[in-house]
Coordinates of C-alpha atoms in Angstrom, one line a residue:
X1 CA 0.1 -0.1 0.0
X2 CA 1.3 3.8 -1.0
X3 CA 1.0 5.9 1.7
X4 CA -0.5 9.3 1.2
X5 CA 2.5 11.7 2.9
X6 CA 2.6 14.8 2.2
X7 CA -1.1 16.7 3.7
X8 CA -1.0 19.0 1.3
X9 CA -1.5 17.3 -1.7
X10 CA -3.8 14.1 -0.9
X11 CA -6.5 15.4 -2.1
X12 CA -4.4 15.2 -6.1
X13 CA -4.7 11.7 -5.7
X14 CA -8.0 11.1 -6.3
X15 CA -8.3 14.0 -9.5
X16 CA -7.5 14.0 -12.6
X17 CA -5.8 17.4 -12.6
X18 CA -4.9 19.4 -9.8
X19 CA -2.9 23.1 -10.1
X20 CA -0.2 24.9 -8.8
X21 CA 0.7 28.5 -8.0
X22 CA 3.8 29.6 -6.0
X23 CA 5.5 25.7 -6.8
X24 CA 6.6 22.5 -4.7
X25 CA 9.4 22.1 -1.7
X26 CA 9.0 18.5 -0.6
X27 CA 11.4 18.8 2.3
X28 CA 12.3 15.2 3.4
X29 CA 7.9 13.6 2.4
X30 CA 6.8 11.0 0.1
X31 CA 5.1 12.3 -2.5
X32 CA 3.2 9.3 -4.7
X33 CA 1.3 10.3 -7.6
X34 CA -0.8 8.0 -8.6
X35 CA -1.3 6.9 -11.9
X36 CA -3.7 9.3 -14.2
X37 CA -2.9 12.2 -11.5
X38 CA -1.9 15.5 -12.9
X39 CA 0.1 17.8 -10.8
X40 CA 0.4 21.1 -13.0
X41 CA 2.7 23.8 -11.7
X42 CA 1.7 26.5 -13.7
X43 CA 4.0 29.1 -12.1
X44 CA 6.8 27.6 -10.4
X45 CA 9.1 24.4 -9.9
X46 CA 9.8 21.6 -7.8
X47 CA 12.8 21.7 -4.8
X48 CA 13.3 18.0 -3.3
X49 CA 14.6 18.8 0.2
X50 CA 16.8 16.9 3.1
X51 CA 14.8 17.3 6.4
X52 CA 15.3 14.6 8.4
X53 CA 15.1 12.2 5.6
X54 CA 15.6 13.0 2.0
X55 CA 12.5 13.9 -0.1
X56 CA 11.1 11.7 -2.6
X57 CA 8.2 11.4 -5.4
X58 CA 6.4 8.1 -6.5
X59 CA 5.1 9.3 -9.4
X60 CA 2.6 6.9 -11.7
X61 CA 1.1 10.4 -13.1
X62 CA 2.3 13.2 -14.8
X63 CA 4.3 16.4 -13.3
X64 CA 3.8 19.6 -15.5
X65 CA 5.9 22.6 -14.0
X66 CA 6.5 25.9 -15.6
X67 CA 10.0 27.0 -13.8
X68 CA 12.7 24.2 -12.4
X69 CA 13.3 20.8 -11.0
X70 CA 15.9 21.3 -8.3
X71 CA 17.2 17.5 -6.5
X72 CA 19.0 19.0 -3.3
X73 CA 18.5 15.7 -1.3
X74 CA 22.0 13.9 0.1
X75 CA 21.0 9.9 -1.3
X76 CA 21.2 10.9 -4.6
X77 CA 17.7 10.2 -6.8
X78 CA 14.4 11.9 -6.1
X79 CA 12.1 9.3 -8.0
X80 CA 11.7 5.7 -6.2
X81 CA 9.7 2.7 -7.5
X82 CA 11.5 4.0 -11.3
X83 CA 10.2 2.2 -14.1
X84 CA 8.8 4.2 -17.5
X85 CA 5.0 5.4 -17.3
X86 CA 5.3 8.3 -14.9
X87 CA 6.0 11.7 -17.0
X88 CA 7.2 15.0 -15.8
X89 CA 6.9 18.0 -18.5
X90 CA 8.6 21.0 -19.0
X91 CA 6.4 23.2 -20.0
X92 CA 8.1 27.0 -19.1
X93 CA 7.9 29.8 -22.3
X94 CA 12.2 30.5 -21.2
X95 CA 14.6 28.5 -19.8
X96 CA 14.0 26.0 -16.8
X97 CA 17.0 24.0 -15.4
X98 CA 17.9 20.5 -14.2
X99 CA 19.8 20.7 -11.0
X100 CA 21.0 19.9 -7.5
X101 CA 23.2 18.6 -5.3
X102 CA 26.9 18.5 -7.2
X103 CA 27.1 14.1 -6.7
X104 CA 23.3 13.6 -6.9
X105 CA 21.3 13.0 -10.5
X106 CA 17.9 12.6 -11.2
X107 CA 16.5 9.3 -13.0
X108 CA 13.3 10.0 -14.2
X109 CA 10.9 7.8 -15.9
X110 CA 9.2 10.4 -19.1
X111 CA 10.9 13.3 -19.5
X112 CA 9.3 15.4 -22.2
X113 CA 10.4 19.3 -23.1
X114 CA 7.1 21.1 -24.8
X115 CA 7.6 23.6 -26.6
X116 CA 8.7 26.8 -26.2
X117 CA 10.5 25.5 -23.1
X118 CA 14.6 25.7 -23.1
X119 CA 15.1 23.2 -21.4
X120 CA 18.8 23.2 -19.5
X121 CA 21.0 19.9 -17.8
X122 CA 23.2 22.1 -15.4
X123 CA 27.3 21.3 -15.6
X124 CA 27.9 18.6 -13.9
X125 CA 24.3 17.0 -13.1
X126 CA 23.4 13.9 -14.1
X127 CA 20.0 12.7 -15.6
X128 CA 18.7 8.9 -16.8
X129 CA 15.7 8.5 -19.0
X130 CA 14.4 5.3 -18.6
X131 CA 11.4 5.9 -20.3
X132 CA 10.7 7.8 -24.1
X133 CA 12.8 11.2 -23.7
X134 CA 10.9 13.4 -25.9
X135 CA 12.0 17.1 -27.5
X136 CA 9.8 19.3 -29.0
X137 CA 11.7 23.0 -27.0
X138 CA 14.6 23.0 -27.1
X139 CA 17.2 20.7 -24.2
X140 CA 20.9 20.8 -23.6
X141 CA 23.8 19.7 -21.5
X142 CA 25.4 22.9 -20.2
X143 CA 29.7 22.8 -19.7
X144 CA 31.2 24.5 -16.8
X145 CA 33.9 27.1 -18.9
X146 CA 37.2 24.9 -17.2
X147 CA 37.4 21.2 -18.2
X148 CA 34.8 20.2 -15.4
X149 CA 32.1 17.9 -16.5
X150 CA 29.5 18.6 -18.6
X151 CA 25.5 17.7 -18.1
X152 CA 25.2 13.7 -17.8
X153 CA 22.5 12.5 -20.3
X154 CA 21.7 8.8 -19.9
X155 CA 18.8 7.7 -22.8
X156 CA 17.6 4.2 -21.3
X157 CA 14.9 4.4 -23.8
X158 CA 13.9 6.3 -27.7
X159 CA 14.5 9.7 -28.4
X160 CA 11.6 11.9 -30.2
X161 CA 10.4 14.9 -30.9
X162 CA 10.5 18.0 -33.2
X163 CA 13.0 20.2 -31.0
X164 CA 16.4 21.2 -30.7
X165 CA 19.2 19.6 -28.8
X166 CA 22.4 21.3 -27.6
X167 CA 25.4 19.1 -26.0
X168 CA 28.0 21.3 -24.4
X169 CA 31.6 21.0 -24.5
X170 CA 34.1 23.3 -23.3
X171 CA 38.3 22.4 -24.1
X172 CA 40.9 23.6 -23.3
X173 CA 43.6 22.9 -26.4
X174 CA 46.0 26.2 -26.9
X175 CA 49.8 24.7 -27.7
X176 CA 47.9 20.7 -26.8
X177 CA 46.2 17.8 -28.4
X178 CA 42.9 17.1 -27.2
X179 CA 41.5 13.2 -28.5
X180 CA 37.8 14.0 -28.8
X181 CA 34.8 12.1 -29.9
X182 CA 31.2 13.3 -31.0
X183 CA 28.0 11.7 -29.8
X184 CA 25.3 13.1 -32.0
X185 CA 24.7 12.2 -35.4
X186 CA 25.0 14.4 -38.6
X187 CA 27.8 17.0 -36.5
X188 CA 30.4 18.6 -39.1
X189 CA 33.2 19.4 -38.1
X190 CA 32.6 23.5 -38.6
X191 CA 32.6 24.7 -35.2
X192 CA 35.4 23.3 -33.8
X193 CA 37.6 23.9 -37.0
X194 CA 35.7 27.9 -38.1
X195 CA 35.6 28.8 -34.2
X196 CA 39.3 29.3 -33.7
X197 CA 39.6 29.6 -37.5
X198 CA 37.0 31.4 -39.4
X199 CA 37.1 31.3 -43.0
X200 CA 40.6 28.5 -42.9
X201 CA 40.3 24.5 -42.8
X202 CA 42.7 24.0 -39.8
X203 CA 45.6 21.8 -40.0
X204 CA 45.5 20.7 -36.8
X205 CA 42.1 18.7 -36.5
X206 CA 43.2 14.5 -37.7
X207 CA 41.6 11.2 -37.5
X208 CA 43.2 8.1 -37.1
X209 CA 44.1 5.1 -40.0
X210 CA 44.7 1.5 -38.7
X211 CA 44.4 0.2 -41.8
X212 CA 47.4 2.3 -43.9
X213 CA 50.4 1.4 -45.7
X214 CA 53.7 3.0 -44.4
X215 CA 57.2 2.5 -45.0
X216 CA 60.1 1.6 -41.7
X217 CA 60.8 4.0 -39.2
X218 CA 63.2 6.6 -39.7
X219 CA 65.8 5.7 -37.6
X220 CA 66.2 3.0 -35.1
X221 CA 64.7 4.8 -31.8
X222 CA 61.2 4.1 -30.2
X223 CA 59.5 7.7 -31.8
X224 CA 56.2 8.8 -32.0
X225 CA 54.0 8.2 -35.2
X226 CA 55.2 11.1 -37.3
X227 CA 57.9 8.5 -39.2
X228 CA 54.6 6.9 -41.3
X229 CA 52.8 8.7 -44.2
X230 CA 49.4 8.6 -44.8
X231 CA 48.3 7.3 -40.9
X232 CA 46.7 10.7 -40.3
X233 CA 44.1 12.3 -42.3
X234 CA 43.8 15.5 -42.3
X235 CA 40.2 16.6 -41.1
X236 CA 39.0 19.7 -43.0
X237 CA 35.3 22.8 -42.6
X238 CA 32.2 20.8 -43.0
X239 CA 33.3 16.9 -42.7
X240 CA 30.3 15.3 -40.9
X241 CA 32.2 13.3 -38.0
X242 CA 31.2 10.1 -37.4
X243 CA 29.9 8.9 -34.1
X244 CA 32.0 6.8 -32.3
X245 CA 35.1 7.4 -34.3
X246 CA 38.0 9.5 -32.9
X247 CA 39.9 12.8 -33.5
X248 CA 42.7 15.0 -32.1
X249 CA 42.4 19.0 -32.0
X250 CA 45.1 21.1 -31.6
X251 CA 43.9 25.1 -31.5
X252 CA 47.0 27.0 -31.2
X253 CA 45.5 30.5 -31.7
X254 CA 42.2 29.4 -29.3
X255 CA 42.6 28.6 -25.8
X256 CA 39.6 28.7 -24.6
X257 CA 36.3 26.7 -26.4
X258 CA 32.8 26.1 -26.0
X259 CA 31.8 23.5 -28.8
X260 CA 27.6 23.1 -28.8
X261 CA 27.2 20.1 -30.7
X262 CA 23.3 20.1 -32.1
X263 CA 20.7 18.6 -34.1
X264 CA 17.5 19.3 -35.1
X265 CA 16.8 15.4 -34.9
X266 CA 16.9 15.0 -31.4
X267 CA 17.1 11.4 -31.8
X268 CA 20.3 12.6 -33.4
X269 CA 21.9 11.4 -29.7
X270 CA 23.3 8.2 -29.6
X271 CA 22.1 5.9 -27.6
X272 CA 22.2 1.6 -27.8
X273 CA 24.6 -0.4 -28.2
X274 CA 27.6 1.0 -30.1
X275 CA 28.9 -1.8 -32.6
X276 CA 31.8 -0.5 -34.9
X277 CA 35.1 -2.6 -37.0
X278 CA 38.6 -2.6 -34.9
X279 CA 41.5 -3.6 -37.6
X280 CA 44.7 -5.0 -37.5
X281 CA 47.1 -4.2 -40.6
X282 CA 50.5 -5.1 -41.2
X283 CA 50.8 -1.4 -42.0
X284 CA 55.0 -1.0 -41.1
X285 CA 56.1 -3.7 -43.6
X286 CA 58.0 -5.2 -40.5
X287 CA 60.1 -2.9 -39.9
X288 CA 62.8 -2.8 -37.3
X289 CA 59.9 -2.9 -34.1
X290 CA 58.1 -6.2 -36.3
X291 CA 54.2 -5.4 -35.2
X292 CA 54.5 -3.2 -32.5
X293 CA 53.1 0.6 -34.7
X294 CA 50.1 -2.6 -35.7
X295 CA 46.3 -2.8 -34.2
X296 CA 46.4 0.5 -33.1
X297 CA 42.4 1.7 -33.2
X298 CA 41.6 4.6 -32.3
X299 CA 37.6 5.0 -30.5
X300 CA 35.5 7.4 -29.7
X301 CA 33.0 7.6 -26.3
X302 CA 29.8 7.6 -28.5
X303 CA 27.7 8.6 -25.9
X304 CA 26.7 12.3 -23.9
X305 CA 28.2 10.3 -20.5
X306 CA 31.6 8.0 -19.0
X307 CA 31.7 5.0 -19.9
X308 CA 33.5 2.2 -18.1
X309 CA 36.4 0.8 -19.1
X310 CA 36.1 -2.6 -17.6
X311 CA 32.1 -3.3 -18.3
X312 CA 33.2 -3.4 -22.3
X313 CA 33.5 -6.6 -23.7
X314 CA 36.9 -6.5 -25.5
X315 CA 37.0 -8.1 -28.7
X316 CA 39.1 -11.6 -28.6
X317 CA 42.2 -10.0 -30.7
X318 CA 41.7 -7.0 -28.6
X319 CA 44.5 -6.1 -25.6
X320 CA 43.3 -4.8 -21.9
X321 CA 44.4 -1.7 -22.1
X322 CA 43.3 1.5 -23.2
X323 CA 45.0 4.2 -23.9
X324 CA 44.1 8.0 -22.8
X325 CA 46.0 11.2 -23.9
X326 CA 46.6 13.4 -21.4
X327 CA 47.0 17.1 -22.9
X328 CA 47.5 18.6 -19.6
X329 CA 50.7 16.3 -19.0
X330 CA 51.4 15.7 -22.4
X331 CA 51.7 11.5 -22.4
X332 CA 49.2 8.8 -22.8
X333 CA 47.4 7.5 -19.3
X334 CA 47.0 3.3 -19.5
X335 CA 44.3 1.6 -17.7
X336 CA 44.5 -2.1 -17.6
X337 CA 41.7 -3.3 -17.2
X338 CA 41.3 -7.6 -14.9
X339 CA 41.0 -10.4 -16.6
X340 CA 39.3 -12.7 -15.0
X341 CA 38.2 -14.5 -18.2
X342 CA 41.8 -15.4 -20.0
X343 CA 44.5 -17.5 -19.5
X344 CA 45.2 -16.2 -16.3
X345 CA 43.8 -13.8 -13.7
X346 CA 46.0 -11.1 -13.4
X347 CA 44.3 -9.2 -9.9
X348 CA 42.9 -5.8 -9.8
X349 CA 43.7 -3.3 -12.7
X350 CA 46.8 -0.5 -12.7
X351 CA 47.2 2.8 -14.4
X352 CA 50.8 4.1 -15.3
X353 CA 50.7 8.1 -15.4
X354 CA 46.9 9.1 -13.4
X355 CA 47.1 11.1 -10.7
X356 CA 44.3 9.3 -9.2
X357 CA 44.8 5.7 -9.4
X358 CA 41.7 3.8 -10.2
X359 CA 40.8 5.7 -13.5
X360 CA 38.3 2.8 -14.9
X361 CA 35.7 5.8 -16.9
X362 CA 35.4 6.7 -20.2
X363 CA 34.7 10.4 -20.4
X364 CA 32.0 12.1 -22.4
X365 CA 33.0 13.5 -25.7
X366 CA 36.8 11.2 -25.0
X367 CA 38.2 9.2 -27.3
X368 CA 41.2 6.8 -26.5
X369 CA 43.3 4.1 -28.4
X370 CA 43.5 0.1 -28.2
X371 CA 45.0 -2.4 -29.6
X372 CA 44.9 -5.8 -31.6
X373 CA 47.4 -7.7 -30.9
X374 CA 46.8 -10.8 -33.5
X375 CA 46.1 -10.5 -37.4
X376 CA 45.3 -14.3 -37.1
X377 CA 41.7 -14.1 -36.1
X378 CA 41.4 -10.5 -38.3
X379 CA 39.1 -11.5 -41.4
X380 CA 36.9 -9.8 -41.2
X381 CA 37.6 -7.3 -39.3
X382 CA 36.3 -7.8 -35.2
X383 CA 32.7 -6.3 -34.1
X384 CA 33.4 -3.8 -31.1
X385 CA 30.5 -3.1 -29.4
X386 CA 29.8 -0.9 -26.3
X387 CA 26.8 -1.5 -24.6
X388 CA 24.4 0.5 -23.2
X389 CA 25.3 -1.1 -19.7
X390 CA 28.6 0.7 -19.8
X391 CA 27.4 3.5 -19.1
X392 CA 27.8 5.6 -16.3
X393 CA 27.4 8.9 -14.5
X394 CA 31.1 10.7 -13.7
X395 CA 31.5 13.6 -12.8
X396 CA 35.5 13.7 -13.7
X397 CA 36.7 15.8 -15.4
X398 CA 38.8 14.8 -19.2
X399 CA 39.6 12.6 -18.0
X400 CA 40.9 11.9 -15.3
X401 CA 38.2 10.0 -12.4
X402 CA 39.6 9.4 -8.4
X403 CA 38.8 5.8 -6.7
X404 CA 39.9 4.4 -4.1
X405 CA 43.2 2.3 -4.2
X406 CA 43.2 -1.1 -5.7
X407 CA 44.5 -4.2 -3.9
X408 CA 47.3 -6.2 -6.0
X409 CA 47.1 -9.6 -5.3
X410 CA 50.8 -10.1 -6.9
X411 CA 54.5 -9.0 -7.5
X412 CA 54.6 -5.4 -8.6
X413 CA 56.8 -2.7 -9.0
X414 CA 55.7 1.4 -10.6
X415 CA 58.9 3.0 -11.6
X416 CA 58.4 7.0 -12.2
X417 CA 60.9 9.5 -13.9
X418 CA 60.4 13.2 -13.9
X419 CA 62.0 16.2 -14.3
X420 CA 61.2 20.1 -14.8
X421 CA 57.5 19.1 -14.4
X422 CA 57.9 16.1 -16.9
X423 CA 57.0 12.1 -16.0
X424 CA 56.2 9.0 -16.4
X425 CA 55.1 5.9 -15.3
X426 CA 56.2 2.1 -15.7
X427 CA 55.2 -1.2 -14.0
X428 CA 57.3 -4.6 -13.9
X429 CA 55.1 -7.4 -12.3
X430 CA 55.3 -10.7 -12.2
X431 CA 52.4 -13.5 -11.8
X432 CA 52.8 -17.6 -12.3
X433 CA 52.4 -19.5 -15.4
X434 CA 52.6 -16.2 -17.7
X435 CA 54.9 -15.6 -20.6
X436 CA 58.1 -13.7 -21.4
X437 CA 56.9 -12.0 -24.8
X438 CA 54.6 -9.9 -25.4
X439 CA 50.9 -10.6 -24.3
X440 CA 48.3 -8.1 -25.1
X441 CA 46.0 -9.6 -22.2
X442 CA 48.5 -9.2 -19.2
X443 CA 51.0 -6.5 -21.0
X444 CA 50.8 -2.4 -22.3
X445 CA 52.8 -1.2 -25.3
X446 CA 54.5 1.9 -25.1
X447 CA 53.1 4.5 -26.4
X448 CA 55.3 7.9 -27.0
X449 CA 54.5 11.8 -27.1
X450 CA 54.9 14.5 -29.8
X451 CA 56.9 15.9 -27.0
X452 CA 60.1 13.9 -27.5
X453 CA 61.8 16.3 -24.0
X454 CA 59.5 14.3 -21.7
X455 CA 61.2 11.3 -19.8
X456 CA 59.9 8.5 -21.0
X457 CA 61.0 5.0 -18.9
X458 CA 59.9 1.8 -20.1
X459 CA 60.9 -1.7 -20.1
X460 CA 62.8 -4.0 -23.2
X461 CA 61.2 -7.7 -24.0
X462 CA 63.2 -9.7 -25.9
X463 CA 62.8 -10.7 -29.3
X464 CA 61.0 -9.3 -31.0
X465 CA 61.9 -6.5 -28.8
X466 CA 58.8 -4.0 -28.1
X467 CA 59.2 -1.3 -24.9
X468 CA 55.8 -2.0 -22.7
X469 CA 54.6 0.3 -20.6
X470 CA 53.1 -3.1 -18.5
X471 CA 55.3 -6.2 -18.4
X472 CA 53.7 -9.1 -17.0
X473 CA 55.9 -11.5 -16.0
X474 CA 56.3 -15.8 -14.7
X475 CA 57.9 -15.9 -11.1
X476 CA 60.6 -17.9 -12.7
X477 CA 61.7 -14.6 -13.8
X478 CA 63.0 -13.9 -10.6
X479 CA 66.5 -13.2 -10.3
X480 CA 67.6 -12.4 -13.2
X481 CA 67.5 -8.7 -14.7
X482 CA 64.9 -6.9 -17.1
X483 CA 66.6 -3.9 -19.7
X484 CA 65.0 -0.6 -18.7
X485 CA 64.7 1.7 -21.9
X486 CA 65.1 5.7 -20.6
X487 CA 64.2 8.2 -23.5
X488 CA 64.2 11.6 -23.3
X489 CA 65.5 14.4 -26.2
X490 CA 66.6 16.4 -23.6
X491 CA 70.6 16.2 -21.8
X492 CA 69.7 17.0 -17.4
X493 CA 69.9 15.3 -14.7
X494 CA 66.5 13.3 -13.9
X495 CA 64.8 10.8 -11.1
X496 CA 64.0 6.9 -11.3
X497 CA 62.1 7.0 -8.3
X498 CA 59.4 3.7 -6.9
X499 CA 56.2 4.8 -7.0
X500 CA 55.1 1.6 -5.2
X501 CA 56.4 -1.3 -4.6
X502 CA 54.9 -4.8 -3.4
X503 CA 57.4 -7.4 -3.8
X504 CA 57.7 -10.0 -1.0
X505 CA 59.3 -13.2 -3.2
X506 CA 62.0 -13.5 -0.6
X507 CA 64.2 -11.6 -3.2
X508 CA 65.7 -8.5 -3.0
X509 CA 65.5 -5.0 -6.6
X510 CA 68.0 -3.6 -7.1
X511 CA 68.4 -0.3 -10.0
X512 CA 71.3 -1.1 -12.0
X513 CA 73.0 1.7 -13.8
X514 CA 75.5 0.4 -16.0
X515 CA 76.9 4.0 -17.2
X516 CA 78.5 4.7 -13.3
X517 CA 78.9 1.1 -12.1
X518 CA 76.5 1.9 -9.7
X519 CA 73.5 -0.7 -7.8
X520 CA 71.0 0.2 -6.4
X521 CA 68.6 -1.3 -3.3
X522 CA 65.4 0.4 -3.9
X523 CA 64.1 -1.0 -0.9
X524 CA 66.3 1.8 0.8
X525 CA 66.5 4.4 -1.5
X526 CA 63.5 4.9 -3.2
X527 CA 65.1 7.3 -5.6
X528 CA 68.2 7.5 -7.9
X529 CA 69.3 10.9 -10.0
X530 CA 71.8 10.3 -13.1
X531 CA 73.2 13.0 -15.3
X532 CA 71.6 12.0 -19.3
X533 CA 72.5 13.0 -22.5
X534 CA 69.4 12.8 -23.6
X535 CA 68.7 10.3 -27.0
X536 CA 67.2 6.7 -25.9
X537 CA 68.9 3.8 -23.9
X538 CA 68.0 0.3 -23.8
X539 CA 71.4 -1.0 -22.5
X540 CA 72.4 1.5 -19.4
X541 CA 69.9 0.3 -16.8
X542 CA 67.9 -2.7 -15.6
X543 CA 66.3 -4.1 -13.2
X544 CA 68.3 -7.0 -11.3
X545 CA 65.9 -9.1 -8.5
X546 CA 67.8 -11.1 -6.7
X547 CA 68.9 -12.2 -3.0
X548 CA 72.6 -11.9 -3.0
X549 CA 73.0 -8.2 -2.3
X550 CA 76.8 -8.5 -2.9
X551 CA 76.3 -9.8 -6.6
X552 CA 79.1 -8.2 -8.9
X553 CA 77.9 -5.5 -11.5
X554 CA 79.8 -6.9 -13.8
X555 CA 78.7 -10.4 -13.2
X556 CA 74.6 -8.9 -13.7
X557 CA 75.7 -7.5 -16.7
X558 CA 76.5 -10.2 -18.0
X559 CA 74.1 -12.8 -16.3
X560 CA 76.4 -16.0 -15.8
X561 CA 75.9 -16.6 -12.2
X562 CA 72.8 -19.7 -10.9
X563 CA 69.8 -17.7 -8.8
X564 CA 68.6 -19.6 -6.4
X565 CA 65.1 -18.0 -4.5
X566 CA 61.9 -19.2 -3.4
X567 CA 57.7 -18.3 -3.3
X568 CA 54.4 -19.3 -3.7
X569 CA 55.6 -22.1 -2.7
X570 CA 58.0 -22.9 -5.2
X571 CA 61.6 -23.2 -5.3
X572 CA 63.4 -21.2 -9.0
X573 CA 66.6 -22.3 -10.3
X574 CA 68.0 -19.8 -13.1
X575 CA 71.4 -20.3 -14.8
X576 CA 72.2 -18.5 -17.4
X577 CA 74.8 -20.4 -19.3
X578 CA 74.6 -24.2 -19.2
X579 CA 76.7 -24.8 -21.4
X580 CA 79.5 -28.0 -19.8
X581 CA 76.8 -27.8 -16.8
X582 CA 76.5 -31.1 -14.8
X583 CA 75.1 -30.2 -11.6
X584 CA 72.6 -31.8 -9.0
X585 CA 70.7 -29.7 -6.3
X586 CA 70.2 -30.4 -3.0
X587 CA 67.4 -28.8 -0.6
X588 CA 67.1 -29.9 3.2
X589 CA 65.6 -28.5 6.2
X590 CA 66.3 -26.9 9.4
X591 CA 68.2 -30.2 10.3
X592 CA 70.2 -30.7 7.6
X593 CA 68.1 -33.4 6.4
X594 CA 67.5 -33.7 2.0
X595 CA 64.1 -33.3 0.9
X596 CA 65.2 -33.5 -3.0
X597 CA 67.8 -34.2 -4.5
X598 CA 67.7 -34.2 -8.8
X599 CA 70.7 -33.2 -11.5
X600 CA 69.9 -30.9 -14.2

């Protein structure tokens, strides 16, 4: 049984229509609007407050208002028992707003914007429509005049009407590249190009073509992708942009731009499962780095809300990492998704270069890279689907969000390098029964930015060689050396520091500098400063995991020693050179009794 708690409205439950001239303020009560009841607020709006408990509305009828709809309840949503039959109608002759306390949202059933009304979902606020969204007036998602979150909209049913829709987004793009997408059909490049460059073709608006055929890189160093011709296609003014496609944009002459993506057909706002093809092309003809440049697909968030990378189902050949570009820091950010059904269970996700670890959300208007590892299953191309249920409301700025630090159930170390306010990170981790070669389900390739002055740190696989941002190795790799690459275009003083360390396999972690003949115990010293003359070095630095702190650096770099260690109920023995080696292994207990005797 539904109780009619707000006394002044009891009569409305038994009448087909009742009008209120002063608006309604619900301060902690529960309003029940039964089916067939129509509450008409003719000169005001609706405010949901909190007294001893949050105000709420059980809506099966209709509420029409000429003012604003405001939710100040602390728990979030206004509507309870939400389904698809109750309706809120905006029927004013001026601007009406949907807003409330920051971090809350409104979960509408049906939502209608009548002709003559200009209804705005304010910046940083979120609304979901479970029933039909009908726009016969003007409906706008507003943006703050900074990088903060714009109005977020999730539609779980159809969108109809003959009015106008406007999706606003504020971009700060001067002297930086912004990775963007459009969540509305029929949008052209004109406002993005003509606004900063009226009457001209913008030379700094591009899309990426994974299927291009290029030559080998110009030099032997890992570099940004300017070495290839044809991978970046210039977009001129008046070109229709594709929903779900990624674009990069840089307007040197305009630092702050408020762009409106608009349509006179409300159904152009993208909703429903989104599908796109992802491809793998051997596009560097083998190259010096094997398949490093192959299989990159630039995807755009197709919705006017955030999506969760952890909720998106990858294709069979797609890696488990999403790659962002952070225009503020001028570097790539990596979020690795935990694998629950793959070859190996690798634990929780991890991030690199994100000041707020735990980033799993892709904001509205944000594009990102995904990578396909193998061409064996890509004929025809694989179909990548971003489902409706991956959408969520997030108040993060483009592109960041913050979550509580996750618990990791494996051994790992995260290293960070920094100089003059520019930084980069890499992770090396150890999981039982994984592989030493690159594996896109557990590793992440290193991406190198345009700014060659940013110090970059990464690890290097064996043949074929790949630079890795996240390098996942088997436990048997402990006791050996792992080469670290260091790259920057500027000579100067740099630092490698320990950002996180979780190594408990009866071993120590050392950073080895072969140029200066130094070995640093990273458990005792969490940073190491050095001078670097620029360029790209993959032989100067090593990580070395070993219990023997007295091993000479020459022995480490030559790797001609025997290493023995234990962990996870196993004993590991690594002999780098088995030539002319005949040995017996004896394992004894604390009493000196032999429990294992084996020839190798």
